[in-house]
Short mmCIF file of C-alpha atoms and ligand atoms in Angstrom, two decimals:
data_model
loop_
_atom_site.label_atom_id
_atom_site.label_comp_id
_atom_site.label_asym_id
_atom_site.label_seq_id
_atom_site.Cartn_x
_atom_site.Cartn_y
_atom_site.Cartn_z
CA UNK I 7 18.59 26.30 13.12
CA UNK I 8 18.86 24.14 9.96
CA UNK I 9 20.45 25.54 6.34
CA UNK I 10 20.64 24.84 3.33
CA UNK I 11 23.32 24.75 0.74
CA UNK I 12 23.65 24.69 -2.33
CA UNK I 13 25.94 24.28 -5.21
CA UNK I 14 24.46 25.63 -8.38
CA UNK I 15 24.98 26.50 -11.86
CA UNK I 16 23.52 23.01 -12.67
CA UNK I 17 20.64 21.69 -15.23
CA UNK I 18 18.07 19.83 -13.54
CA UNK I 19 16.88 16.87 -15.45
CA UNK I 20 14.17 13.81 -14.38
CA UNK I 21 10.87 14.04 -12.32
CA UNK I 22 9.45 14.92 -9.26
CA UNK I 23 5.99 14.24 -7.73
CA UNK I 24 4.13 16.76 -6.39
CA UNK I 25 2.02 16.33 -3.44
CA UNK I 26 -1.12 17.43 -1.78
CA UNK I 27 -1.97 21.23 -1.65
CA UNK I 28 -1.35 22.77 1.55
CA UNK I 29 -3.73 25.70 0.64
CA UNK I 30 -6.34 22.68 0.36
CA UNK I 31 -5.10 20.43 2.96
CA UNK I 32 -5.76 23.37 5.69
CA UNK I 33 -9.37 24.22 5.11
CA UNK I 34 -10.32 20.13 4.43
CA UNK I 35 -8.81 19.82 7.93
CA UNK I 36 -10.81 22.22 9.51
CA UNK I 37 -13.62 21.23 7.82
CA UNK I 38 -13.35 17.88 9.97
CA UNK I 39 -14.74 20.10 12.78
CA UNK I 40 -18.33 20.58 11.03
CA UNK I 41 -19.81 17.18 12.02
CA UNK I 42 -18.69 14.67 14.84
CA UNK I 43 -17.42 11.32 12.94
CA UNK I 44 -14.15 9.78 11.24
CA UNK I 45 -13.08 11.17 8.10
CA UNK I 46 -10.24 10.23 6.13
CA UNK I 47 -8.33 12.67 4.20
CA UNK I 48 -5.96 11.85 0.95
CA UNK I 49 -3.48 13.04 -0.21
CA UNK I 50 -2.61 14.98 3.11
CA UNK I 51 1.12 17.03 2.58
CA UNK I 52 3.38 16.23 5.81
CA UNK I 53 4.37 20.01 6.98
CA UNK I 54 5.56 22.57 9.04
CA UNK I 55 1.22 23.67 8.84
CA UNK I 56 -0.31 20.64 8.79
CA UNK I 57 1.33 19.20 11.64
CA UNK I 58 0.21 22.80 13.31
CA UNK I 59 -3.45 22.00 11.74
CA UNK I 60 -3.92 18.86 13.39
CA UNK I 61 -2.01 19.93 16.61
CA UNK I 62 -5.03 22.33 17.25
CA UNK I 63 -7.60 20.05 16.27
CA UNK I 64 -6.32 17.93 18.84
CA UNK I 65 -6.44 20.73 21.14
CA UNK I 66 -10.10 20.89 20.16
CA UNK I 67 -10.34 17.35 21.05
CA UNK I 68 -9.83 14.93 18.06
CA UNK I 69 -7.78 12.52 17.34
CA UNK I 70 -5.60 11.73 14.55
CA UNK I 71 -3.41 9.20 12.49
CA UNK I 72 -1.36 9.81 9.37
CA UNK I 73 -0.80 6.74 7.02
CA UNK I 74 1.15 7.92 4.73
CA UNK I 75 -0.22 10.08 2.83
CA UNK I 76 -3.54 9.82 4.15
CA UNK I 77 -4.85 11.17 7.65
CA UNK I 78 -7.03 9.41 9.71
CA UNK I 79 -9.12 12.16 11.75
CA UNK I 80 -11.94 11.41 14.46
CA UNK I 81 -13.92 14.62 15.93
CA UNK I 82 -16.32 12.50 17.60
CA UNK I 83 -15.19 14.24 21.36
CA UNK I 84 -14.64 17.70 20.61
CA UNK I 85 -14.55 19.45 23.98
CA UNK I 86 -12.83 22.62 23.75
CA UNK I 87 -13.71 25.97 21.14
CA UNK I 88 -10.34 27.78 21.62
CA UNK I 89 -7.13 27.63 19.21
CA UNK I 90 -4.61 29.07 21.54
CA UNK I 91 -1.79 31.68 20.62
CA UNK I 92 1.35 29.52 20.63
CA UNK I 93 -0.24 27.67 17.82
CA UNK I 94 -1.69 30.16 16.28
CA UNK I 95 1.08 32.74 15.93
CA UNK I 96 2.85 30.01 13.98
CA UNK I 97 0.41 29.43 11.28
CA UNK I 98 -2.29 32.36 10.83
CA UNK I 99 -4.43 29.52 9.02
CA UNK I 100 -5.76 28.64 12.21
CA UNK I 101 -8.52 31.23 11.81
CA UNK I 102 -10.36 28.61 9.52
CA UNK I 103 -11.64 26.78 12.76
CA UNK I 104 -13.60 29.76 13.48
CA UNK I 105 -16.78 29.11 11.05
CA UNK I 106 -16.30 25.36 11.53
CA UNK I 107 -16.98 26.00 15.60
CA UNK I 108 -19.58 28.51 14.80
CA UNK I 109 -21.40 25.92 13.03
CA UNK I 110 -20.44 22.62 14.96
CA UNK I 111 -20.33 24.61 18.94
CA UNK I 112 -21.71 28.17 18.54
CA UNK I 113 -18.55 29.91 19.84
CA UNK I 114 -15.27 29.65 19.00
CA UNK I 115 -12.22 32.00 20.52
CA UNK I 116 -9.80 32.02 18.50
CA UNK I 117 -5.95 34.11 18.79
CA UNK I 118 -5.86 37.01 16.37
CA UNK I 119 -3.32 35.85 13.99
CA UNK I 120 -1.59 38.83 13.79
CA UNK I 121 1.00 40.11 11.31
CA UNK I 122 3.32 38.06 9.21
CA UNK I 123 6.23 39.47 6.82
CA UNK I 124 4.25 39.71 3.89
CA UNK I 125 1.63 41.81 5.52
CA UNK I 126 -0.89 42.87 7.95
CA UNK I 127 -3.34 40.11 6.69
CA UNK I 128 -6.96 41.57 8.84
CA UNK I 129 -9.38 38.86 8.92
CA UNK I 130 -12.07 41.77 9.61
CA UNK I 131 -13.75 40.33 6.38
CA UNK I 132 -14.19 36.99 7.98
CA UNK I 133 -15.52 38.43 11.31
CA UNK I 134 -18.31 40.81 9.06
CA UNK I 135 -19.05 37.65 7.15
CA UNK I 136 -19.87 35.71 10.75
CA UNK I 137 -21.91 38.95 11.96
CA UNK I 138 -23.99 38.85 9.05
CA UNK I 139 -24.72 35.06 9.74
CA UNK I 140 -25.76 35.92 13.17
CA UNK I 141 -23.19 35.89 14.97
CA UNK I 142 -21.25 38.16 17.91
CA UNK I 143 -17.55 38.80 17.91
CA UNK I 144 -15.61 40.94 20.01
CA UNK I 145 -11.74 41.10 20.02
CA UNK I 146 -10.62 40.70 23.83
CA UNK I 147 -6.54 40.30 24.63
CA UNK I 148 -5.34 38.93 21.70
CA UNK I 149 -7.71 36.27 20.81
CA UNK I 150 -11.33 37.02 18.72
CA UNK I 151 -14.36 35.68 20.23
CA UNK I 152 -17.72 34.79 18.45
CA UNK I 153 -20.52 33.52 19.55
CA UNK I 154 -23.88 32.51 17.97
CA UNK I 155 -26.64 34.56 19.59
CA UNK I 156 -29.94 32.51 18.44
CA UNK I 157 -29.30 30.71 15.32
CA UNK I 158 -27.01 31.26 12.40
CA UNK I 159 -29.18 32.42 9.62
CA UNK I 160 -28.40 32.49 6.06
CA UNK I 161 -27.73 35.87 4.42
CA UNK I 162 -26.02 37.73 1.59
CA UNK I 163 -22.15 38.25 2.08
CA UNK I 164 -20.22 40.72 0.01
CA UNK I 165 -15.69 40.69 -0.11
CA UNK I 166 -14.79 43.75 -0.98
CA UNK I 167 -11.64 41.58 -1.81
CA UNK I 168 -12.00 37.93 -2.90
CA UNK I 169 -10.36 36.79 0.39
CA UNK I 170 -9.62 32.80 0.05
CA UNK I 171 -9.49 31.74 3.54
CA UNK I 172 -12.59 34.42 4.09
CA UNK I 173 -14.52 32.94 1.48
CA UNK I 174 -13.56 29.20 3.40
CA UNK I 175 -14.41 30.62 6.41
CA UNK I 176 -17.63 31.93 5.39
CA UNK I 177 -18.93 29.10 3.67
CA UNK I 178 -18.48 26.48 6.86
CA UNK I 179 -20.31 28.99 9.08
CA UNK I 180 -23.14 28.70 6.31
CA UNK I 181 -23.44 24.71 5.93
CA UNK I 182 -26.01 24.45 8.62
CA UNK I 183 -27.34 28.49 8.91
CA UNK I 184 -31.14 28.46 8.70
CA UNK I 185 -31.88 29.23 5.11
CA UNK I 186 -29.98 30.54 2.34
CA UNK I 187 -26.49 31.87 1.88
CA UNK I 188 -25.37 33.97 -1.00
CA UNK I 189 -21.32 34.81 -0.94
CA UNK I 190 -20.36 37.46 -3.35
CA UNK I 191 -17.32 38.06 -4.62
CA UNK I 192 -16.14 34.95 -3.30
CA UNK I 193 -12.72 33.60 -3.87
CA UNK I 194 -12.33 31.11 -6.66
CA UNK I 195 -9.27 29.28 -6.24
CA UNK I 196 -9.05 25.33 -7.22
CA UNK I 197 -8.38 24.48 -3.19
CA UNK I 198 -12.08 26.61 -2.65
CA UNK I 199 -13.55 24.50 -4.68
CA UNK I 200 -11.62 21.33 -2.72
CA UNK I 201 -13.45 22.71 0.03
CA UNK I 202 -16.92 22.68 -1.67
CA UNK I 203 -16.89 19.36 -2.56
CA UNK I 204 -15.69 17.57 0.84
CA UNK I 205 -18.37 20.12 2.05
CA UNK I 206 -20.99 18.60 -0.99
CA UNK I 207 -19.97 14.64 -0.09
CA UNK I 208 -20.91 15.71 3.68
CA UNK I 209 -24.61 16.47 2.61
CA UNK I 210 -23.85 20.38 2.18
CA UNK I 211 -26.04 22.05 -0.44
CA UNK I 212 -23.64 24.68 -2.54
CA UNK I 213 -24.40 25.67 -5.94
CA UNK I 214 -21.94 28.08 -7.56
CA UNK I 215 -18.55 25.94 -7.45
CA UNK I 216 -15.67 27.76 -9.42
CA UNK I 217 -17.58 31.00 -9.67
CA UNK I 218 -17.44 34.09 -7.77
CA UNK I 219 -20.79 33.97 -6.58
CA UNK I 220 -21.54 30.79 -3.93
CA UNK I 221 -25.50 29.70 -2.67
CA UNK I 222 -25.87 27.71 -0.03
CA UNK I 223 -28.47 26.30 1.11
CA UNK I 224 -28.76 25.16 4.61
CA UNK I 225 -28.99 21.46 5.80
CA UNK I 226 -30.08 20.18 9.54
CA UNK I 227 -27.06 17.45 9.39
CA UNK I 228 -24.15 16.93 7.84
CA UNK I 229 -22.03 13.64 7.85
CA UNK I 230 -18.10 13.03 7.86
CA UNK I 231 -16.82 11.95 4.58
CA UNK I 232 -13.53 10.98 3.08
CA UNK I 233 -11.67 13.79 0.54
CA UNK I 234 -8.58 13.83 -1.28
CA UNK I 235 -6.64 17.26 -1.21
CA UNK I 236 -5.84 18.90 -4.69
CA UNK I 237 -2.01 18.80 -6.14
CA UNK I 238 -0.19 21.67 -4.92
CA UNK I 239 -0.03 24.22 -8.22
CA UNK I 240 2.33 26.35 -6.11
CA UNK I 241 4.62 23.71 -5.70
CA UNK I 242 4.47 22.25 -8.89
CA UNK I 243 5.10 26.17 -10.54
CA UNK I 244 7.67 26.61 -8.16
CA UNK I 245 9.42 23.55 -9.99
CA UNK I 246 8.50 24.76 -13.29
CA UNK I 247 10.23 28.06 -12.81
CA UNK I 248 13.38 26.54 -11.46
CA UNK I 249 13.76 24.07 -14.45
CA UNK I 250 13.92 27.63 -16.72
CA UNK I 251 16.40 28.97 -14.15
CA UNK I 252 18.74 26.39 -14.62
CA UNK I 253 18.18 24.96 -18.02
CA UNK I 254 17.36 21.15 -18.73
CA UNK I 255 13.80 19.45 -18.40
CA UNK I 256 11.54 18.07 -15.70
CA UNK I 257 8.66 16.25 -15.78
CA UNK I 258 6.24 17.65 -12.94
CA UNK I 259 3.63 14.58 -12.25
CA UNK I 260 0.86 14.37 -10.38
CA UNK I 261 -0.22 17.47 -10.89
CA UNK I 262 -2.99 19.79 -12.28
CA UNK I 263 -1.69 22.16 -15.37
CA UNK I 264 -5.08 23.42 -15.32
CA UNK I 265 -4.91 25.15 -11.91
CA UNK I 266 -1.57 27.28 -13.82
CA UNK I 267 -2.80 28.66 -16.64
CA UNK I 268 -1.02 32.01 -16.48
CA UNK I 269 1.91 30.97 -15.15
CA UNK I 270 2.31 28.45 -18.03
CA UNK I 271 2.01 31.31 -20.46
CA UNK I 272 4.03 33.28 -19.04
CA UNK I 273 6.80 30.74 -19.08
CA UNK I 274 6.67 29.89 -22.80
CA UNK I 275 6.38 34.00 -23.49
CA UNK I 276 9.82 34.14 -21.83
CA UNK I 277 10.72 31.16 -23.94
CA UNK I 278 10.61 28.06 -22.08
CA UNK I 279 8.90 24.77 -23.76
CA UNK I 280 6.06 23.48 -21.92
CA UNK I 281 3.99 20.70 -22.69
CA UNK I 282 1.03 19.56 -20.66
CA UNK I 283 -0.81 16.54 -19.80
CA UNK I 284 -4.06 15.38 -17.93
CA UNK I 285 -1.56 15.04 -14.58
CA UNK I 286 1.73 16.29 -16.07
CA UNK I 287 3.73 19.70 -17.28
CA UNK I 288 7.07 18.89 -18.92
CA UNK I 289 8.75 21.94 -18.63
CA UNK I 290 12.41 22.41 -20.48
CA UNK I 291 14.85 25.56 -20.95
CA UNK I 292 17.60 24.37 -23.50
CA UNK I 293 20.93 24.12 -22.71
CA UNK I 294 23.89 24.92 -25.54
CA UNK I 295 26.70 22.52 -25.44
CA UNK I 296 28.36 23.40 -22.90
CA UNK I 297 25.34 23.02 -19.85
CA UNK I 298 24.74 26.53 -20.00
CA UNK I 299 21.24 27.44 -20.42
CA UNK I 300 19.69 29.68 -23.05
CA UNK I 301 18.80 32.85 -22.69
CA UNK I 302 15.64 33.59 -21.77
CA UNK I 303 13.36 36.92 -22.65
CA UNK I 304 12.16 39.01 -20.09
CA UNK I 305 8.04 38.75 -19.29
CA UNK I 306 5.93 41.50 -17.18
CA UNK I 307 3.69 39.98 -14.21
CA UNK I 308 0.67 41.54 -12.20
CA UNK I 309 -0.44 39.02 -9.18
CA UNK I 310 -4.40 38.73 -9.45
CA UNK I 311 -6.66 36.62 -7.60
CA UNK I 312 -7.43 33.25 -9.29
CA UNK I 313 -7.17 32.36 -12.16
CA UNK I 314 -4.66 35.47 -12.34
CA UNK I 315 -0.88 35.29 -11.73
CA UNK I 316 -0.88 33.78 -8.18
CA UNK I 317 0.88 35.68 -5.53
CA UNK I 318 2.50 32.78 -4.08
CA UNK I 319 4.37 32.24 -7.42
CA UNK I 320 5.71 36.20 -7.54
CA UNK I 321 8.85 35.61 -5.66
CA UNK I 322 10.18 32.55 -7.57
CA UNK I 323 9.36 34.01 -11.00
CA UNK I 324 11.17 36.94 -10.11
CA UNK I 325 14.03 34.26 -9.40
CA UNK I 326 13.76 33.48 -12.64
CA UNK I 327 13.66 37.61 -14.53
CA UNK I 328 16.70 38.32 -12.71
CA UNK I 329 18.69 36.59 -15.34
CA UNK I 330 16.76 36.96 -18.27
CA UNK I 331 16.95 39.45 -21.66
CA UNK I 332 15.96 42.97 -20.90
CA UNK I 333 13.12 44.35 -18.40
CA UNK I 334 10.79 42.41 -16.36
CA UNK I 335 8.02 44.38 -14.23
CA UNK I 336 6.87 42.84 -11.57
CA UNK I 337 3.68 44.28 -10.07
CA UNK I 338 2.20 42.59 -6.96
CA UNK I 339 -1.23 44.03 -5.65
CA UNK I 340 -2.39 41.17 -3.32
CA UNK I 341 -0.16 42.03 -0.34
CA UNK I 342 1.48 45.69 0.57
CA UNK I 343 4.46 43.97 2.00
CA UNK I 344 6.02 40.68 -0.64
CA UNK I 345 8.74 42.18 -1.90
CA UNK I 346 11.12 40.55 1.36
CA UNK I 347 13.32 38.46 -1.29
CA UNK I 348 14.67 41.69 -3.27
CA UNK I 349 17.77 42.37 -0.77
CA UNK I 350 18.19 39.07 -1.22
CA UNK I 351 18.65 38.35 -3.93
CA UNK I 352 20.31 41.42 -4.60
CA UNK I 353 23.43 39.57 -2.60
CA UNK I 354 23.63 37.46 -5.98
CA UNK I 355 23.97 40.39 -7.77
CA UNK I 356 20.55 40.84 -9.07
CA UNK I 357 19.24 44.38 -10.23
CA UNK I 358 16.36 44.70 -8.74
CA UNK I 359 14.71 48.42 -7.93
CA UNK I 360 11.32 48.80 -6.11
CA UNK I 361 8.72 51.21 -6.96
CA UNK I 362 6.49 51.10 -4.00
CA UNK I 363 4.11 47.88 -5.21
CA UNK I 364 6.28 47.53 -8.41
CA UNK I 365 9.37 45.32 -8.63
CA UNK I 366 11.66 46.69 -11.88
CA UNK I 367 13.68 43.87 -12.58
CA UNK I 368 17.01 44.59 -15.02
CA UNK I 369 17.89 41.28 -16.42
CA UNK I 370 21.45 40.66 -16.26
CA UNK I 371 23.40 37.91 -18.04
CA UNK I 372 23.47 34.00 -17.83
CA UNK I 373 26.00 33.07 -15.13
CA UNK I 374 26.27 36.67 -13.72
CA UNK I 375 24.79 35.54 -10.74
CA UNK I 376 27.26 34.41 -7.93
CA UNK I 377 26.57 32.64 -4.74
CA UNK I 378 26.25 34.39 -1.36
CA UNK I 379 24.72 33.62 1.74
CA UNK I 380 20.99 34.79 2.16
CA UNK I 381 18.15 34.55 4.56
CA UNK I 382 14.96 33.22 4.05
CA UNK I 383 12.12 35.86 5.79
CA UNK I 384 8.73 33.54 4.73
CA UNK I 385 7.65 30.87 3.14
CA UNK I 386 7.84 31.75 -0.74
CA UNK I 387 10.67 34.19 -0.42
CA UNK I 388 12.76 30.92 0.75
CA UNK I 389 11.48 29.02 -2.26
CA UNK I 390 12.55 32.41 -4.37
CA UNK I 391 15.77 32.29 -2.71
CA UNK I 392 16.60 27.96 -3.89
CA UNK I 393 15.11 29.17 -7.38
CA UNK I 394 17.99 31.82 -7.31
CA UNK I 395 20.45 29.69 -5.88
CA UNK I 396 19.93 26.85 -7.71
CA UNK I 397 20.98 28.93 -10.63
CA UNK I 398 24.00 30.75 -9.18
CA UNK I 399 27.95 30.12 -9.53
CA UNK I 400 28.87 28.65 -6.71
CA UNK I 401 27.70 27.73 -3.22
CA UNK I 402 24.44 29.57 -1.98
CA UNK I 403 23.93 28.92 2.06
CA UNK I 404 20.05 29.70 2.95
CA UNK I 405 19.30 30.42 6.84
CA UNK I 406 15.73 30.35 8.51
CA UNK I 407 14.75 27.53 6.48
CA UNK I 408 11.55 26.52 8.87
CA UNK I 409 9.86 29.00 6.84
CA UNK I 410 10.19 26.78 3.56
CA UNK I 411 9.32 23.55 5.34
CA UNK I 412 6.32 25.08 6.02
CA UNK I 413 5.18 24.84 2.02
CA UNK I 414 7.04 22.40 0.75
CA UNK I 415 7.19 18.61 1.72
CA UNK I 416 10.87 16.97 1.41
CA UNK I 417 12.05 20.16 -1.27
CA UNK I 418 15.84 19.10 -1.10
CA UNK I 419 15.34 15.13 -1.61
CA UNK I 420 12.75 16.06 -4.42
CA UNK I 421 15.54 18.76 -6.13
CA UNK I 422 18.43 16.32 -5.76
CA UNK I 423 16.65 13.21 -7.32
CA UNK I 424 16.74 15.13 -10.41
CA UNK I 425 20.56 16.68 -10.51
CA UNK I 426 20.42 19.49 -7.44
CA UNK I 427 23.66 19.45 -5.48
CA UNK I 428 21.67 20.47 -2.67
CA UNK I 429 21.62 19.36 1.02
CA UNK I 430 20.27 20.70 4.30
CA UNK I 431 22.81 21.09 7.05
CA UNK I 432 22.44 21.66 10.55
CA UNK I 433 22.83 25.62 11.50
C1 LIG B 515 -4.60 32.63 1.22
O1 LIG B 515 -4.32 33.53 2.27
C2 LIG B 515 -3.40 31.69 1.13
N1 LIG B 515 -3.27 30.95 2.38
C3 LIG B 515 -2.14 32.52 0.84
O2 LIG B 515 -1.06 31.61 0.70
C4 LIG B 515 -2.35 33.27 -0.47
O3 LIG B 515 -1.22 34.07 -0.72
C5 LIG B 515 -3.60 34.15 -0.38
O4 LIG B 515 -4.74 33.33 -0.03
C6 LIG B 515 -3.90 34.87 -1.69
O5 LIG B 515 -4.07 33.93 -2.71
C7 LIG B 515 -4.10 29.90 2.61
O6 LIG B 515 -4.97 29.58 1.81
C8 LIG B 515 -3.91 29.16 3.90
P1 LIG B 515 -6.68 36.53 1.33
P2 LIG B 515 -5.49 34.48 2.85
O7 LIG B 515 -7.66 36.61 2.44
O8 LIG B 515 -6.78 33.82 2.74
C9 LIG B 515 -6.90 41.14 2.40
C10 LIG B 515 1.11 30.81 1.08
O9 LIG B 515 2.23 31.25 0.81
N2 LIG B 515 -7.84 40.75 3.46
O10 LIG B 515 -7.13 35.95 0.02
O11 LIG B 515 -5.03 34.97 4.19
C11 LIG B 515 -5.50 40.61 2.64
O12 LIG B 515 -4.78 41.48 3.49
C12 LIG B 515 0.05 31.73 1.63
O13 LIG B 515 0.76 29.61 0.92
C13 LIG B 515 -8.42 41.74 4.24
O14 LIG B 515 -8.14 42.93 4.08
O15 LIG B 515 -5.42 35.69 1.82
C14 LIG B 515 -4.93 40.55 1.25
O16 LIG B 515 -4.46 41.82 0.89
C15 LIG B 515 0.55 33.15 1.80
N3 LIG B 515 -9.30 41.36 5.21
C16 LIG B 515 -6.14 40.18 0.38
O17 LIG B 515 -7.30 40.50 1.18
C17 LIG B 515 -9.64 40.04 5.41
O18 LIG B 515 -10.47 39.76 6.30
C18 LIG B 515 -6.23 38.72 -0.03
O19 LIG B 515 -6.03 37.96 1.14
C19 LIG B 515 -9.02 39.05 4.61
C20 LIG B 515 -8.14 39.43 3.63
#
């Protein structure tokens, strides 16, 4: 297996492109399932999941072409309902073909997803969602089935937790339900809102876009459609908080500051300088006169759902408070089990102690933190662990890098375009 090394302690300085959201490009995928046709997707990220996305739509029975950065998908044929285990145990995403089979086949059997290392992640609030539709699921070795039993028929859904793939889910069973749909508590995330527009441009009727409270209206036909996918505001904060772990300045383009609001906050509380444009964050840590970068102060975090601290930005900021001035808290309350980058970076000599759902974070000094080898567990712990040891004395060696290739399209040729001395070498 592939690693990667590093050689940190160095200011990055230039600009790096960010591409398509994976937490968009996912959904907009499945979405291609809703109506038989050729749709063309923009912006499309080439990764580790959306190679796994269209995989099982081809297993479904469409057909597909990437040019570069747009895909080329026709589900004209569709002749199968079932995403099978070997795909899904690699990406748990694959539960968002479940409402778009509801609605296109009236059955789908999907593999439970099962577990991954930052939790147990139940999709029982998508399955109560389909029920309430009018559907029937049962859970039979391994894989959920559900089946429409007349018609799906609009209804009132409730999250007792703004689930973002349940909320996606939901709302492509709903498209075509007879009568009205009412999701409550829905998620509100920028790549839900991707969603509802491909979904709107196919003939969908959804009022309610960027709230937490989605009607839709059924439709008797909906027509494929051509979308672009959303910048990736995970990546493009995930560059943003390595620029203020290393010191210097990037300029992050092709992006969408307004999807980080908190994050960017957060960043100039802890004393960072970030500017922001329609498509761009400059983001800059100064460096004394020697490359060494300042100091920064230590900030407190709670994840929340959107527009809250994201979850998928926890580990890297963390990254960042382990060399900072004073105490950072880190609280994370989305999932019981993201904490899998402490030990880690621990190695480096962080001091990091865990309080159950609480991260205590002791900032230690600039350049206190020296390169070991560490191992990356999932997909944003990795990126944690290149935030870290871009930042460290020395050379940092990360195994079990499959995980960050699942997130992050071409990461090491991005970080060494702008002063990284980082490489991936074979394992
Ligand atoms: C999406 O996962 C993202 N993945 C995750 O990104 C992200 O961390 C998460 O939303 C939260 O923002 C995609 O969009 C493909 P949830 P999702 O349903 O939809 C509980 C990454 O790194 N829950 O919003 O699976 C759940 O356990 C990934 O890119 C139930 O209990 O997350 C969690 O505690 C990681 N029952 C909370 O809700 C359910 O049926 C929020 O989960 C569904 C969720």
């Amino acid at each position: 297996m592939d690693k990667i090394q590093i050689n940190g302690g160095r200011p990055l300085q230039g600009s790096i492109k960010v591409s398509g959201a994976k937490n968009a490009a996912l959904p907009l995928l499945a979405a291609t399932i809703l109506a038989p046709g050729t749709y063309t997707l923009h912006n499309v990220p080439d990764l580790r999941d959306t190679r796994t996305m269209l995989m099982l739509l081809q297993t479904l029975g469409a057909s597909w072409e990437r040019s570069g950065s747009s895909v080329q998908i026709n589900t004209a044929d569709l002749t199968g309902a079932e995403a099978p285990y070997d795909l899904v145990k690699t990406m748990r995403a694959s539960v968002l073909v479940l409402g778009p089979l509801l609605t296109r086949a009236g059955c789908a059997r999907v593999s439970l997803p099962g577990g991954c290392a930052i939790g147990a992640r139940p999709i029982n609030f998508h399955l109560r969602g389909f029920e309430q539709l009018g559907a029937v699921t049962r859970l039979e070795s391994g894989y959920v089935e559900a089946r429409v039993q007349d018609e799906l028929t609009g209804n009132t859904v409730y999250f007792d937790i703004p689930s973002v793939t349940g909320t996606e889910n939901v709302l492509m069973a709903s498209v075509k339900a007879t009568g009205v749909t009412t999701i409550r508590n829905a998620a509100k995330e920028p790549e839900v809102s991707n969603l509802v527009d491909m979904l709107t441009a196919m003939g969908a009727k959804i009022e309610g876009r960027n709230t937490d409270c989605l009607t839709v209206t059924g439709v008797t036909s909906l027509q494929a459609t051509e979308a672009t996918i959303i910048p990736d505001r995970i990546e493009a904060g995930t560059y943003a908080i390595a620029v203020g772990a290393t010191g210097g300045e990037l300029e992050i383009t092709q992006c969408d500051p307004s999807h980080l609001p908190v994050l960017i906050e957060k960043l100039r509380a802890a004393g960072m300088e970030i500017a922001t444009g329609k498509k761009s964050i400059i983001a800059s840590c100064p460096v004394n006169s020697r490359g060494e970068r300042c100091s920064l102060q230590a900030v407190n975090i709670t994840t929340m759902p959107y527009p809250g601290f994201p979850t998928d930005l926890q580990a890297q900021f963390m990254a960042l408070m382990i060399q900072c001035n004073g105490t950072s808290i880190i609280h994370e309350t989305i999932f019981e089990n993201r904490f899998m980058h402490v030990a880690e970076l621990q190695r480096l000599g962080a001091k990091i102690n865990i309080d159950g759902a609480t991260a205590i974070v002791n900032g230690i000094a600039r350049n206190n933190l020296f390169a070991a080898p560490m191992m990356a567990t999932d997909l944003r712990a990795s990126a944690s662990l290149v935030v870290a040891g871009l930042a460290a004395s020395g050379t940092t060696e990360i195994t079990r890098i499959y995980h960050l290739e699942r997130g992050y399209e071409n990461m090491v040729e991005k970080l060494s375009q702008v002063g990284a001395k980082i490489k991936q070498v074979a394992g």
